[in-house]
PDB file of C-alpha atoms in Angstrom:
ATOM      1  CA  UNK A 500     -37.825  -4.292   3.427  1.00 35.00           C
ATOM      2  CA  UNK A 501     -40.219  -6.690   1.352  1.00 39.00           C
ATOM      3  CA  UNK A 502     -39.231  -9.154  -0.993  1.00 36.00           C
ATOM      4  CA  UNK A 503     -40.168  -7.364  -3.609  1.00 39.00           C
ATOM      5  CA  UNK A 504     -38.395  -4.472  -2.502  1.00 39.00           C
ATOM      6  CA  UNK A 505     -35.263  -6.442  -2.220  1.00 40.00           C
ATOM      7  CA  UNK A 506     -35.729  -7.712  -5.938  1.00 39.00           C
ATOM      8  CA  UNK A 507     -35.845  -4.213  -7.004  1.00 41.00           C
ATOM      9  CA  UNK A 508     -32.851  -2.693  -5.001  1.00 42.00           C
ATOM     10  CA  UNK A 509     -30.528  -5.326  -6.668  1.00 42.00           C
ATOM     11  CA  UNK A 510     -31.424  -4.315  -9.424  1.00 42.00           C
ATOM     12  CA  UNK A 511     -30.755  -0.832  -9.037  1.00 46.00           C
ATOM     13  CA  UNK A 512     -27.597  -0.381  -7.055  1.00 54.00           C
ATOM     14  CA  UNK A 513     -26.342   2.548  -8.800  1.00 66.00           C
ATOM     15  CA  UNK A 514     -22.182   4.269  -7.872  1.00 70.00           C
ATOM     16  CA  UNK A 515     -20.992   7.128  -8.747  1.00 78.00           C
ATOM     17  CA  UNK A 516     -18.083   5.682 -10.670  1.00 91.00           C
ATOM     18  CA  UNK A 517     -16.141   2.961 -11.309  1.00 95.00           C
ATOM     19  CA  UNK A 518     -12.650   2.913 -11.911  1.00 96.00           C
ATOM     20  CA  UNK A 519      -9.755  -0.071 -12.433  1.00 97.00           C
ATOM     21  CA  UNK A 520      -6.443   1.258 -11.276  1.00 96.00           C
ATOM     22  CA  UNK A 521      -2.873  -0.387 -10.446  1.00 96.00           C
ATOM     23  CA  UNK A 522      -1.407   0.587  -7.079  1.00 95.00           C
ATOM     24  CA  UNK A 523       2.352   0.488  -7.340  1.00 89.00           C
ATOM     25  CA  UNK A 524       3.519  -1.124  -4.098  1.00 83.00           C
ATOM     26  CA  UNK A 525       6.539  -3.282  -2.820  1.00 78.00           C
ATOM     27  CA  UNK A 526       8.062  -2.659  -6.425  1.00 80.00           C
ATOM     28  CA  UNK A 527       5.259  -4.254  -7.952  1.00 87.00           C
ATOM     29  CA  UNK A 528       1.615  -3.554  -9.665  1.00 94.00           C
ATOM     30  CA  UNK A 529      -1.548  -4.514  -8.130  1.00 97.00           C
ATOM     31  CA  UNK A 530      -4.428  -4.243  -9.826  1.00 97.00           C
ATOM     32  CA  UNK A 531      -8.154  -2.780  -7.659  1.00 98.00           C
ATOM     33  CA  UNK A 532     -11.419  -1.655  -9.234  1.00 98.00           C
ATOM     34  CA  UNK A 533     -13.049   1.378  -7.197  1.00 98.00           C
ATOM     35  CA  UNK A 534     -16.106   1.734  -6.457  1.00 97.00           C
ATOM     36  CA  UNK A 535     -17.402   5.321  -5.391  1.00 95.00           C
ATOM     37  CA  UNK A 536     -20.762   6.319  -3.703  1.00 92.00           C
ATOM     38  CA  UNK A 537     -22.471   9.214  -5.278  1.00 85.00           C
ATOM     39  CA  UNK A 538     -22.463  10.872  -2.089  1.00 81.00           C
ATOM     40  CA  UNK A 539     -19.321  13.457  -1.228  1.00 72.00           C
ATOM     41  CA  UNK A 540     -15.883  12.471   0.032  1.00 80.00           C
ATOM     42  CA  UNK A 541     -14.018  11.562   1.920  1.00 94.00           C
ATOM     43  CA  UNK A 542     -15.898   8.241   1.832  1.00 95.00           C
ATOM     44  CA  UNK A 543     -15.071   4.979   4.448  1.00 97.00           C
ATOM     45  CA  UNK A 544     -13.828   2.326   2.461  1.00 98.00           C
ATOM     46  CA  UNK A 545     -14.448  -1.728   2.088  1.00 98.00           C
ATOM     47  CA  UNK A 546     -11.676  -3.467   1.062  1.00 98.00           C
ATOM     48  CA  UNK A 547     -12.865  -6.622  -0.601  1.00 98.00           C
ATOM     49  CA  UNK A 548     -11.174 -10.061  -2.155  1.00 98.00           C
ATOM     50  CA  UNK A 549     -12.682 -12.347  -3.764  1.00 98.00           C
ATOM     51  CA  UNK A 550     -13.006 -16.195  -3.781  1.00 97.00           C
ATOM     52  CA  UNK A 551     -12.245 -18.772  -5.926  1.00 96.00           C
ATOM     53  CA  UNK A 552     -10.013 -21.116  -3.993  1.00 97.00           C
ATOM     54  CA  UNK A 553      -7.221 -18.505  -5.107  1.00 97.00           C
ATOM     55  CA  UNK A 554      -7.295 -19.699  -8.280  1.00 96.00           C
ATOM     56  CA  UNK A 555     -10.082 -18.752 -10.148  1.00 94.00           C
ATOM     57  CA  UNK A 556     -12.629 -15.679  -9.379  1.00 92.00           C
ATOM     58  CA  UNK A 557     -11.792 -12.026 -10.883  1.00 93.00           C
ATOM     59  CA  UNK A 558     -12.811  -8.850 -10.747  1.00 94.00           C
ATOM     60  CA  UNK A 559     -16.002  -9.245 -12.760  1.00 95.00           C
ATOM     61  CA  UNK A 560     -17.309 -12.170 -11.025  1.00 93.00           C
ATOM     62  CA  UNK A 561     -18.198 -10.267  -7.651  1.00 93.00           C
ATOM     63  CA  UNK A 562     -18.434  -6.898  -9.364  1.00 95.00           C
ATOM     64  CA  UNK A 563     -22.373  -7.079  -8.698  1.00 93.00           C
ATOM     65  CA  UNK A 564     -21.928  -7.229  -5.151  1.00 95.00           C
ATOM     66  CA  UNK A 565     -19.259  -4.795  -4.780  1.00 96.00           C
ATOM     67  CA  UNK A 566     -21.571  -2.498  -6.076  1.00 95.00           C
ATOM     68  CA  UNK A 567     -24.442  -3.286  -3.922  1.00 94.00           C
ATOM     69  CA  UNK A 568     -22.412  -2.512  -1.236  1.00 96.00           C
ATOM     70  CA  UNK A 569     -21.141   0.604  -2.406  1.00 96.00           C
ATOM     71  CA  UNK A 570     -24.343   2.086  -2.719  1.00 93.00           C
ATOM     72  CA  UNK A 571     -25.915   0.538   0.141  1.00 93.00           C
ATOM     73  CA  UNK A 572     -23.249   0.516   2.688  1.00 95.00           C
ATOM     74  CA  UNK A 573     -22.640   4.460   1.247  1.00 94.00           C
ATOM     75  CA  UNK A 574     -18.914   3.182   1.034  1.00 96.00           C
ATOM     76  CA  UNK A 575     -16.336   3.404  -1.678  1.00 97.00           C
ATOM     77  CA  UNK A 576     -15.436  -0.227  -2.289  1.00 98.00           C
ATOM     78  CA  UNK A 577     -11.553  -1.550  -3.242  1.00 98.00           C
ATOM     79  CA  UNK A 578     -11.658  -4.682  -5.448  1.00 98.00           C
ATOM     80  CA  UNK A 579      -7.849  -6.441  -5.219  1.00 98.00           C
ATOM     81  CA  UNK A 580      -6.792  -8.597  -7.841  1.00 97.00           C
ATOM     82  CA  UNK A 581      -4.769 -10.242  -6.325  1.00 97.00           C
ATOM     83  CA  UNK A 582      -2.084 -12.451  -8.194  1.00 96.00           C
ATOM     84  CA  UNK A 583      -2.981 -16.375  -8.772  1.00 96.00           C
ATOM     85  CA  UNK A 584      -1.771 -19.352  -9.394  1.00 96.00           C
ATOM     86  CA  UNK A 585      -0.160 -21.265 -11.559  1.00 93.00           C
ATOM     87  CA  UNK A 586       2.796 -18.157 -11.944  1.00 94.00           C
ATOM     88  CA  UNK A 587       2.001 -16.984  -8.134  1.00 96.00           C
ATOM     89  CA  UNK A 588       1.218 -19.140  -5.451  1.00 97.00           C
ATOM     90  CA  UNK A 589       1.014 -18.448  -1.687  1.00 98.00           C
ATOM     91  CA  UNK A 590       1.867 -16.312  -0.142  1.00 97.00           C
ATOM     92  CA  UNK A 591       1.588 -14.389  -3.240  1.00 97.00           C
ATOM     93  CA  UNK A 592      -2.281 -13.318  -2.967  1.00 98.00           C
ATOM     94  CA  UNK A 593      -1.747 -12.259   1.031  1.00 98.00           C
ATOM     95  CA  UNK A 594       1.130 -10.544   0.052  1.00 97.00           C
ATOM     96  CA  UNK A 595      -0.946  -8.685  -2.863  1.00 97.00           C
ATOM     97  CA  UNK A 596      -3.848  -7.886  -0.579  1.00 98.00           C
ATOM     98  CA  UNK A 597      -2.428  -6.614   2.509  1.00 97.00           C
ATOM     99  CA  UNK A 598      -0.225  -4.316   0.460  1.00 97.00           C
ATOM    100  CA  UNK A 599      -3.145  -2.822  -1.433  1.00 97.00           C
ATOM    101  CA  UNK A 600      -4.745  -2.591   2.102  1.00 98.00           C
ATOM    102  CA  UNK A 601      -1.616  -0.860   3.292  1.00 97.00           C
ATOM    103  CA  UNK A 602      -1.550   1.639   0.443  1.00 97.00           C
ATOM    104  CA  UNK A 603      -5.285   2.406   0.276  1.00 97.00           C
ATOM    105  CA  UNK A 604      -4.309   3.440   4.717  1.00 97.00           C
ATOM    106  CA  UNK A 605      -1.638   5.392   3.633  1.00 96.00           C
ATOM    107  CA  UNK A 606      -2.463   7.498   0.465  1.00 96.00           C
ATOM    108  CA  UNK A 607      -6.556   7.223  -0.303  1.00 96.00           C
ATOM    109  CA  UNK A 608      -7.161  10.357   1.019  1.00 96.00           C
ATOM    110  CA  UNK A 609      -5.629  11.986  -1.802  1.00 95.00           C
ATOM    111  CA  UNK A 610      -8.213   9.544  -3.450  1.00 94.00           C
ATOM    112  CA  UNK A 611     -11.244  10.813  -1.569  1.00 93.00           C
ATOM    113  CA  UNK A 612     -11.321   8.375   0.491  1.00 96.00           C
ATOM    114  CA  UNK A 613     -11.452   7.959   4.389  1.00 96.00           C
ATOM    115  CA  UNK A 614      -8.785   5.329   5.413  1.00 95.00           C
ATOM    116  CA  UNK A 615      -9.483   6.013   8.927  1.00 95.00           C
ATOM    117  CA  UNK A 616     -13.306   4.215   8.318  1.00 96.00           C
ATOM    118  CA  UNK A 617     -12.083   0.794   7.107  1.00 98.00           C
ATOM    119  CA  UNK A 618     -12.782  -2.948   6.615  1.00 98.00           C
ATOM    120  CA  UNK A 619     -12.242  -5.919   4.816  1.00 98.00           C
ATOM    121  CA  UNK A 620     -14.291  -8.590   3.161  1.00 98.00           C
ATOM    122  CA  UNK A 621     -14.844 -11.329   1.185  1.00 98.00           C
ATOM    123  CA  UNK A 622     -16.092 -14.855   0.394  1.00 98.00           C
ATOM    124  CA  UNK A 623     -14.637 -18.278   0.684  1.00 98.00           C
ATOM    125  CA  UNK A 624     -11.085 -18.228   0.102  1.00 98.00           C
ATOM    126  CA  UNK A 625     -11.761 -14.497   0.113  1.00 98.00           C
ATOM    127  CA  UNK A 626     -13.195 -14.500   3.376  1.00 98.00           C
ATOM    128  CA  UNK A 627      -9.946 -16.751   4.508  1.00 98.00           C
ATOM    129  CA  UNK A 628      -7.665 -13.727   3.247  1.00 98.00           C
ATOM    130  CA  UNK A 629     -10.007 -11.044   4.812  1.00 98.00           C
ATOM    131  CA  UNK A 630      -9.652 -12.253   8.380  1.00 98.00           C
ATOM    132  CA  UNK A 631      -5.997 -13.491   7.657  1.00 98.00           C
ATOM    133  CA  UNK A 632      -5.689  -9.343   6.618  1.00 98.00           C
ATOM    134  CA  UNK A 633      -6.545  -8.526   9.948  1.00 98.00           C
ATOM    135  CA  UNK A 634      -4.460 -10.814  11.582  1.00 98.00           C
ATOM    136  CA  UNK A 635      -1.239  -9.033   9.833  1.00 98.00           C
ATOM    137  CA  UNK A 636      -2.135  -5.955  10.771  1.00 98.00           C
ATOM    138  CA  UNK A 637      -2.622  -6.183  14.177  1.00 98.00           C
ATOM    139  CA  UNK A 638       0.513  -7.876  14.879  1.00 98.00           C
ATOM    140  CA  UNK A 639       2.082  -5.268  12.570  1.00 97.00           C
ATOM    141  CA  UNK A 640       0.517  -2.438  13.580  1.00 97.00           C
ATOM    142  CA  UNK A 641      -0.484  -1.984   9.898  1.00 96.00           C
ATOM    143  CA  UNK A 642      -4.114  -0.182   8.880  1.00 97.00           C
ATOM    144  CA  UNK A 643      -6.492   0.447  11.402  1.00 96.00           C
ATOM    145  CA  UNK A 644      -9.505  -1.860   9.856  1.00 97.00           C
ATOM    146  CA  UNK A 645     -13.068  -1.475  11.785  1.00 94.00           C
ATOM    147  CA  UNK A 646     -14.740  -4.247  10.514  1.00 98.00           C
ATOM    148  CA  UNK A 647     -14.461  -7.873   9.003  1.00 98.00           C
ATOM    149  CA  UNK A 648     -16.876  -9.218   6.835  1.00 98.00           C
ATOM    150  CA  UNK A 649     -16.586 -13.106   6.445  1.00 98.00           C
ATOM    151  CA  UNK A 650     -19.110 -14.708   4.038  1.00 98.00           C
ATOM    152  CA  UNK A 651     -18.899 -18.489   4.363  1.00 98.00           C
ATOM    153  CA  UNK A 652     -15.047 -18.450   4.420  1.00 98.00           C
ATOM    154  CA  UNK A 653     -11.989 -20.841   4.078  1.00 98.00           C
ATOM    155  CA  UNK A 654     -10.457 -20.713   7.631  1.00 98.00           C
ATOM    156  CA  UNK A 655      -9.024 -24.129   8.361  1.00 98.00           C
ATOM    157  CA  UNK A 656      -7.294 -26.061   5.444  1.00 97.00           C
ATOM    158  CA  UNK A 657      -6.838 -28.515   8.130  1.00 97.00           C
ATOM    159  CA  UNK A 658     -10.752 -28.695   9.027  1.00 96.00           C
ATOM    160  CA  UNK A 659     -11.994 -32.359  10.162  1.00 96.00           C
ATOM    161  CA  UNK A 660     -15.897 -31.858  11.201  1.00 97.00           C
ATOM    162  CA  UNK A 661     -19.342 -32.909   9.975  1.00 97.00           C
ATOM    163  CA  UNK A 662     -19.876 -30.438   7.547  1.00 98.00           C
ATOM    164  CA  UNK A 663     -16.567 -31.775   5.561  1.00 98.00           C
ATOM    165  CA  UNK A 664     -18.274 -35.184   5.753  1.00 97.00           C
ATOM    166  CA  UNK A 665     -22.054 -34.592   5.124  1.00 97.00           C
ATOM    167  CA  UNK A 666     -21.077 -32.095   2.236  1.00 98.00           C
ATOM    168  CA  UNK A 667     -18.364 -33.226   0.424  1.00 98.00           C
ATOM    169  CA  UNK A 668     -20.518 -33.956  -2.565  1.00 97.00           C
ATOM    170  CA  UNK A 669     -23.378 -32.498  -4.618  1.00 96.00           C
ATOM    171  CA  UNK A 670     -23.457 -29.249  -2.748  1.00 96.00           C
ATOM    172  CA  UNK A 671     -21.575 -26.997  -5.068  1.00 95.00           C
ATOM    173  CA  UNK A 672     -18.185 -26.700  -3.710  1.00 97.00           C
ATOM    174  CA  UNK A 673     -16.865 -30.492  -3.268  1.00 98.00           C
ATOM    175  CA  UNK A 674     -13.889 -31.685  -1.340  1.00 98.00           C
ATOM    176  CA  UNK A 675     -12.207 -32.537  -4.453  1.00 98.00           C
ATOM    177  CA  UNK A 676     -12.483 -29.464  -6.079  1.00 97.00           C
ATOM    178  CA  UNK A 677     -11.285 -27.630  -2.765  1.00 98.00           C
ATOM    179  CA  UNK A 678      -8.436 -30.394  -2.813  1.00 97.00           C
ATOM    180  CA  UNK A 679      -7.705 -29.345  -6.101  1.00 97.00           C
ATOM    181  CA  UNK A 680      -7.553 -25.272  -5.089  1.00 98.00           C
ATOM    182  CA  UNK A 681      -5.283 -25.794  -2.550  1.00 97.00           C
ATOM    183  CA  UNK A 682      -3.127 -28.148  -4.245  1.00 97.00           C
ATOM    184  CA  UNK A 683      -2.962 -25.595  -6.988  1.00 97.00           C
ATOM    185  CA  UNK A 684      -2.400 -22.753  -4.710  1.00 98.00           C
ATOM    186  CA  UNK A 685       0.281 -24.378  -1.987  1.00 97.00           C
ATOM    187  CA  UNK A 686       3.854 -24.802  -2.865  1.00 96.00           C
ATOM    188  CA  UNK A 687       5.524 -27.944  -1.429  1.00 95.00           C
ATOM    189  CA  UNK A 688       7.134 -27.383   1.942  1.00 95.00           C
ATOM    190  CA  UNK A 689       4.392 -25.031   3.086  1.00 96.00           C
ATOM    191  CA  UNK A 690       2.393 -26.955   5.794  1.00 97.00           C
ATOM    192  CA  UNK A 691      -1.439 -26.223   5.238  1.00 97.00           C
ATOM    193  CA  UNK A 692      -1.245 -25.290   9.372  1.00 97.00           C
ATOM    194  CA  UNK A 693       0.066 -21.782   8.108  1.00 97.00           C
ATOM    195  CA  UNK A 694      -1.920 -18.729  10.015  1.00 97.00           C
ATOM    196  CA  UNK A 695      -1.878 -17.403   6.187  1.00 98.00           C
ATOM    197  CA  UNK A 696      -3.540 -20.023   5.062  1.00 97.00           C
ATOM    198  CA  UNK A 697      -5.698 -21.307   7.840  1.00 98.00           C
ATOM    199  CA  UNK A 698      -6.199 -17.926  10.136  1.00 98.00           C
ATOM    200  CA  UNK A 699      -8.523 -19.941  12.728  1.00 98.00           C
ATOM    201  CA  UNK A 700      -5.137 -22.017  13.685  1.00 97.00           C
ATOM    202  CA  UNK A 701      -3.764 -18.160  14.360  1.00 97.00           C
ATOM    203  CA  UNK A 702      -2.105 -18.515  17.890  1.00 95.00           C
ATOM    204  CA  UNK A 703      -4.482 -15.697  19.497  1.00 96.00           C
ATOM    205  CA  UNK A 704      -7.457 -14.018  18.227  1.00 98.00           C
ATOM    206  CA  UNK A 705      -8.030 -11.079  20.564  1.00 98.00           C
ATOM    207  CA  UNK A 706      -7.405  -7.441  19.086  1.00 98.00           C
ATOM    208  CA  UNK A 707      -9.024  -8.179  16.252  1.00 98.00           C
ATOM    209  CA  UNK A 708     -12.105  -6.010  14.182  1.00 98.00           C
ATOM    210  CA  UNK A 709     -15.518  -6.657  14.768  1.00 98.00           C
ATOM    211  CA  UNK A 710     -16.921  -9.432  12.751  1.00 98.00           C
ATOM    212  CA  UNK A 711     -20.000 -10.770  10.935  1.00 98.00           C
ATOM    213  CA  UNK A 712     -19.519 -14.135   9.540  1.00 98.00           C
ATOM    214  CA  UNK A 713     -22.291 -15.752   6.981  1.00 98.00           C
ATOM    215  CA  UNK A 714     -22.643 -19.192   6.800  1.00 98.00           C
ATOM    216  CA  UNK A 715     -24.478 -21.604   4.768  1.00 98.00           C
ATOM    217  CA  UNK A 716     -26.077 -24.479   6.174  1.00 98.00           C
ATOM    218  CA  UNK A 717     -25.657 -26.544   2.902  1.00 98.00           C
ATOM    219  CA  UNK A 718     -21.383 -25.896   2.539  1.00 98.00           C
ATOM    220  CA  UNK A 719     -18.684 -27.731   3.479  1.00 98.00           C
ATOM    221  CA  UNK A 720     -17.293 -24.678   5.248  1.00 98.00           C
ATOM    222  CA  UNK A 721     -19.961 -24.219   7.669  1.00 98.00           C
ATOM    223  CA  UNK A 722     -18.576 -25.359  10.250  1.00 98.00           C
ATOM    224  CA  UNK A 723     -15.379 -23.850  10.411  1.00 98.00           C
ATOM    225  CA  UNK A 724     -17.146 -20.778  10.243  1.00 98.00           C
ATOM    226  CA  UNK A 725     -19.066 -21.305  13.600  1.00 98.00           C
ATOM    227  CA  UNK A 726     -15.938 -22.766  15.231  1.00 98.00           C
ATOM    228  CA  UNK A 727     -13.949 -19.211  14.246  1.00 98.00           C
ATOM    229  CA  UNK A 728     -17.377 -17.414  15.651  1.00 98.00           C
ATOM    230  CA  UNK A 729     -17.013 -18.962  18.891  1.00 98.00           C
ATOM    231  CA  UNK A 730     -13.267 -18.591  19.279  1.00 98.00           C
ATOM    232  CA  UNK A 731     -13.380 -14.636  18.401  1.00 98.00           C
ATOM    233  CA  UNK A 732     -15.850 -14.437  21.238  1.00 98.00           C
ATOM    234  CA  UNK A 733     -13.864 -16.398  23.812  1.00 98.00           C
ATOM    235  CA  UNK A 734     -11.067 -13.889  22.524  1.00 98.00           C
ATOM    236  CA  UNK A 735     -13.255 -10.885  23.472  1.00 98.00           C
ATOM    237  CA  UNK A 736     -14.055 -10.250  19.859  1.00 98.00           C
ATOM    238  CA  UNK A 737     -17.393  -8.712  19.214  1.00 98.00           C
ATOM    239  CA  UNK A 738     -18.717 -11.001  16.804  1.00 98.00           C
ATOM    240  CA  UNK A 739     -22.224 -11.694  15.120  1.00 98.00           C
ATOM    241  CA  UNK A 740     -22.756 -15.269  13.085  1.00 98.00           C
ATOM    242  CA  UNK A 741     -25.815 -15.582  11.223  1.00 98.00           C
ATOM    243  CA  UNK A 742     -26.467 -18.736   9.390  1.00 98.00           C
ATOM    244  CA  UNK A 743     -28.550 -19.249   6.408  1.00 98.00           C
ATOM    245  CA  UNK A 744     -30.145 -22.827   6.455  1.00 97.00           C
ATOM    246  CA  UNK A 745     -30.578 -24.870   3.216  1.00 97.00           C
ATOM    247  CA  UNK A 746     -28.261 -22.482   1.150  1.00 97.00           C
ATOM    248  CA  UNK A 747     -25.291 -24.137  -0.267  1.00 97.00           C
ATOM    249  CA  UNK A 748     -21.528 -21.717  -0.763  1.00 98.00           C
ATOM    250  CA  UNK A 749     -21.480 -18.778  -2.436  1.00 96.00           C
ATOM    251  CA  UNK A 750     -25.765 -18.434  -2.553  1.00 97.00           C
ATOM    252  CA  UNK A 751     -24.926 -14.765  -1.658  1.00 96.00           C
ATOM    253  CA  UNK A 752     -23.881 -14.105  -5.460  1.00 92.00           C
ATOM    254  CA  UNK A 753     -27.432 -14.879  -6.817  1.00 90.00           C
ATOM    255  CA  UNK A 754     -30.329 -12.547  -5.180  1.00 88.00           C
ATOM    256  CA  UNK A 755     -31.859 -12.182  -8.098  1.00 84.00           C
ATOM    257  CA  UNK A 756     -33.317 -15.774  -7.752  1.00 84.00           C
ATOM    258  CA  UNK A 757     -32.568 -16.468  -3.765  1.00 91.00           C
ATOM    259  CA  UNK A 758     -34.839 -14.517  -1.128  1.00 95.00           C
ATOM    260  CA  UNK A 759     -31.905 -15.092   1.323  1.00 96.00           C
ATOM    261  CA  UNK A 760     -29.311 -13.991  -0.798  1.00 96.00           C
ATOM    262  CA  UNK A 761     -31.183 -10.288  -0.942  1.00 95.00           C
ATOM    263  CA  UNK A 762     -31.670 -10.438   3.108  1.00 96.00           C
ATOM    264  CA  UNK A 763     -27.908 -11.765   3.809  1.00 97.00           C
ATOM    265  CA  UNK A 764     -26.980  -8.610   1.053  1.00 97.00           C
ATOM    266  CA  UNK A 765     -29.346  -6.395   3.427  1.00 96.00           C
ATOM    267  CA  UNK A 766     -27.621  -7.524   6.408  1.00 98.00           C
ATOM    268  CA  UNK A 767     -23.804  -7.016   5.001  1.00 98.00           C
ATOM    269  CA  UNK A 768     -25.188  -3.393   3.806  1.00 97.00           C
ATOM    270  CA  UNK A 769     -26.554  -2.346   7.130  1.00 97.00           C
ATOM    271  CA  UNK A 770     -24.031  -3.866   9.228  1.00 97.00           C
ATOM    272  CA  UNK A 771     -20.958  -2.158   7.233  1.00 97.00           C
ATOM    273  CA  UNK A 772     -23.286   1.115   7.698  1.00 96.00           C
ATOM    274  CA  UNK A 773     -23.633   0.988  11.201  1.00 95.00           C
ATOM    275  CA  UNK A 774     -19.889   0.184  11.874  1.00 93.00           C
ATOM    276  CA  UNK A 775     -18.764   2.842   9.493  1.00 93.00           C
ATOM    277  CA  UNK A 776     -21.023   5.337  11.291  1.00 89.00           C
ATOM    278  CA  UNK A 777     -20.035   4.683  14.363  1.00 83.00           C
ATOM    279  CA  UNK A 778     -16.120   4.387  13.270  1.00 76.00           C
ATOM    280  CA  UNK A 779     -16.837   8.500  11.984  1.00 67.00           C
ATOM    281  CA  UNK A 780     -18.346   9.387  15.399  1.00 66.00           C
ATOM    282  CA  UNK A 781     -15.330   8.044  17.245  1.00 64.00           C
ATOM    283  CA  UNK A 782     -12.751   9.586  15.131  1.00 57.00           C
TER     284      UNK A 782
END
């Protein structure tokens, strides 16, 4: 697909409907936004959180690319929002999004959806709770997610490495301001070491989904990223990294004025297609 092509399909992602709902689970709401395909059910699902550091992102401020990849990825598409800080703090927002995940497995077929075809993603922080997801329900034997989609995530509140050095400042996301989201999102007592919080200091990776991690050769959290890319492998976790030179954290949220914003969007579309296709042969 051209450049101009690219432009264009942005522009146009068109779903069949879009819906906010609250799923009542653990004795408590959660609000998700749903994102149909205009194709028939049952259709495989994306379950998808967004960043912020926790504390700030919503609903609206990823909508556009939830609904690229609902029409691209021909998936139906599960926005969380998740509760934040100041009145919730961890383990508040793992706790909201693994129980959405758990009730979207257990009753979205009467949704029209196929829980069976599942996987999770998100950016930053988001991406941090996406593969921390995983790691719950494997050790639970929770929802059977496919797929994990990591774009440039928060994996290692811990993290001591170049790219913490050489981009602390002037690259978007500073280390003050992500001093300031965890601060914000941490009580006292909870040691930043946590698997919820920090999922690349999980004990063992293996038996996890197949991932596809983004990262941006301009962020802070880029090399955290590769580090988790290289232990999912040792693990015997298929696992693709692609890295986007120059592009600072979150560049994925502007293709309208980033050429490799609309190709990393390509590549998150065709790789959830290709895993969901191959999840409904299987099944």
């Amino acid at each position: 697909m051209n450049v101009a092509h690219e432009r264009q399909a942005v522009r146009d992602a068109v779903v069949m409907r879009v819906s906010d709902i609250t799923l009542t689970t653990q004795g408590r709401p959660v609000p998700v936004r749903l994102y149909r395909p205009a194709h028939p059910d049952p259709a495989p699902v994306l379950m998808f959180f967004h960043g912020g550091g926790w504390v700030a992102g919503d609903l609206d401020t990823h909508d556009s690319f939830c609904r690229v990849m609902c029409e691209w990825a021909g998936c139906a598409v599960v926005a969380v929002h998740y509760a934040r800080p100041p009145e919730h703090r961890f383990p508040r927002a793992v706790e909201d999004c693994y129980a959405a995940t758990e009730w979207i497995a257990r009753e979205g077929a009467d949704l029209g959806l196929a829980p069976s075809r599942m996987a999770v993603a998100g950016g930053g922080s988001g991406g941090g709770l996406a593969a921390v997801i995983c790691q719950i329900a494997r050790d639970l034997g929770g929802p059977d997610i496919k797929f994990q989609l990591l774009l440039y995530p928060l994996l290692d509140c811990l993290a001591r490495n170049r790219s913490r050095e050489q981009f602390a400042e002037g690259f978007g996301l500073t280390a003050e301001k992500l001093e300031g989201y965890v601060s914000h999102y941490l009580p006292p007592g909870i040691p930043r070491s946590h698997p919820w919080l920090s999922p690349a200091r999980a004990d063992r990776l293996d038996g996890l989904p197949t991932a596809l991690i983004i990262t941006a050769g301009c962020d802070l959290l880029r090399d955290e990223g590769r580090a988790f890319a290289r232990r999912l492998k040792k693990a015997g976790v298929p696992v693709c990294h692609k890295a986007y030179a120059g592009m600072c954290h979150g560049f994925i949220n502007y293709p309208g004025a980033n050429p490799q914003a609309r190709r990393a969007i390509l590549l998150c579309a065709e790789a959830l297609a290709s895993h969901f296709t191959e999840a409904g042969t299987s099944a």
